[in-house]
Amino acid sequence: AQTVTQSQPEMSVQEAETVTLSCTYDTSENNYYLFWYKQPPSRQMILVIRQEAYKQQNATENRFSVNFQKAAKSFSLKISDSQLGDTAMYFCAFMKHVHSNDYKLSFGAGTTVTVRA
Amino acid sequence: SAVISQKPSRDICQRGTSLTIQCQVDSQVTMMFWYRQQPGQSLTLIATANQGSEATYESGFVIDKFPISRPNLTFSTLTVSNMSPEDSSIYLCSVEDGQGARRQYFGPGTRLTVT
């Protein structure tokens, strides 16, 4: 079974600054997918970024980027130029590779990010 | 990405009753999923619902408690049966994007409170 660990329950960042959220996972799989989801107070789960384990290049989506360290089983999210609208709970999630019939997303406990004006 | 709606958005129910949650997608999707998010917690997969077959339940979830229907490629329902206060949660449906990219998109969720 896969486990996903987010060790930071809460993070606070000043507007326009940068914040990095940590995520580690445990798996015996070699190919898999990693995700970061954002859940603002509206509770809508929003896909922020996706990384394929067999790609060495770190994924980037505008102000959001990841640092994927496969050997260390680490998948951190960096939010640059933080905006008030980034205030949300952020979940790291794991999914097995496309050749698996298992589409289950395994989520970490989440990190609450508060952006201060 | 698919646009997903859920009904109701929230409800307050008495223990012992049942509630059926609807999930509607604006495009045909093969795979739909139901997750539960207990207060202050992360999301846990309840079951996978594919059209034309019975839902596949995760460990700890049973069909008698959470019956699921999937009558077509754009719609699914989850029923929470014989509710107790421990069932108070947000229930979310999601769909897989069908492009082989393993992206899942979520509905807005249904906040259920059982008194």
Coordinates of C-alpha atoms in Angstrom, one line a residue, chain A residues 8-103:
Chain A
Q8 CA 3.6 20.5 7.9
P9 CA 0.0 20.9 9.2
E10 CA 0.1 24.7 8.6
M11 CA 2.2 27.2 6.8
S12 CA 2.0 31.0 6.6
V13 CA 3.5 33.2 4.0
Q14 CA 3.5 36.9 3.2
E15 CA 1.9 38.0 0.0
A16 CA 4.4 38.0 -2.9
E17 CA 6.7 35.7 -1.0
T18 CA 7.6 32.0 -1.7
V19 CA 6.5 29.0 0.3
T20 CA 7.5 25.4 -0.1
L21 CA 5.3 22.5 1.0
S22 CA 6.8 19.1 1.7
C23 CA 5.5 15.7 0.8
T24 CA 7.1 12.3 1.0
Y25 CA 5.6 9.0 0.0
D26 CA 6.3 5.3 0.3
T27 CA 5.8 2.9 -2.6
S28 CA 7.4 -0.2 -4.2
E29 CA 6.2 0.9 -7.6
N30 CA 8.7 2.3 -10.1
N31 CA 6.2 4.1 -12.3
Y32 CA 3.5 6.3 -10.8
Y33 CA 2.0 9.7 -10.7
L34 CA 2.1 12.4 -8.1
F35 CA -0.2 15.3 -7.7
W36 CA -0.9 18.4 -5.7
Y37 CA -4.5 19.4 -5.2
K38 CA -5.7 22.7 -3.7
Q39 CA -8.9 22.9 -1.6
P40 CA -9.9 26.5 -0.8
P41 CA -12.6 27.2 1.8
S42 CA -15.2 26.7 -0.9
R43 CA -14.1 23.0 -0.6
Q44 CA -13.7 22.5 -4.4
M45 CA -10.7 20.3 -5.0
I46 CA -8.6 21.8 -7.7
L47 CA -5.8 20.0 -9.5
V48 CA -2.7 22.2 -9.2
I49 CA 0.1 20.2 -10.8
R50 CA 0.9 16.6 -11.9
Q51 CA 4.2 14.8 -12.2
E52 CA 5.0 11.5 -13.9
A53 CA 7.6 9.5 -12.0
Y54 CA 9.4 8.4 -15.2
K55 CA 10.0 12.0 -16.2
Q56 CA 13.1 13.6 -14.6
Q57 CA 12.0 17.1 -15.4
N58 CA 10.1 18.8 -12.7
A59 CA 6.6 19.9 -13.6
T60 CA 5.7 23.6 -13.6
E61 CA 2.4 25.4 -13.8
N62 CA 2.7 29.2 -13.8
R63 CA 3.6 30.1 -10.2
F64 CA 3.5 26.5 -9.0
S65 CA 6.5 24.2 -9.4
V66 CA 7.6 20.9 -7.9
N67 CA 10.9 19.4 -6.8
F68 CA 10.6 15.7 -7.5
Q69 CA 13.3 13.6 -5.9
K70 CA 12.5 10.0 -6.9
A71 CA 15.3 8.3 -5.0
A72 CA 14.3 10.2 -1.8
K73 CA 10.6 9.7 -2.5
S74 CA 10.1 13.4 -2.1
F75 CA 7.7 15.7 -3.9
S76 CA 7.6 19.2 -2.7
L77 CA 5.5 22.1 -4.0
K78 CA 6.8 25.6 -4.4
I79 CA 4.3 28.5 -4.6
S80 CA 6.1 31.6 -5.9
D81 CA 4.7 35.2 -5.7
S82 CA 2.0 34.0 -3.3
Q83 CA -1.4 35.6 -3.7
L84 CA -4.3 35.9 -1.3
G85 CA -6.2 33.5 -3.5
D86 CA -3.6 30.8 -2.8
T87 CA -5.0 30.5 0.8
A88 CA -6.2 26.9 0.9
M89 CA -5.5 23.4 2.1
Y90 CA -3.0 21.6 -0.2
F91 CA -3.0 17.9 -0.6
C92 CA -0.3 15.7 -2.0
A93 CA -1.5 12.6 -3.7
F94 CA -0.2 9.4 -5.3
M95 CA -1.6 7.2 -8.1
K96 CA -0.2 4.1 -9.7
H97 CA 0.9 4.0 -13.3
V98 CA -1.4 3.9 -16.3
H99 CA -0.7 0.2 -16.8
S100 CA -2.3 -0.6 -13.5
N101 CA -6.0 -1.0 -13.1
D102 CA -5.9 0.9 -9.8
Y103 CA -7.0 4.5 -10.2

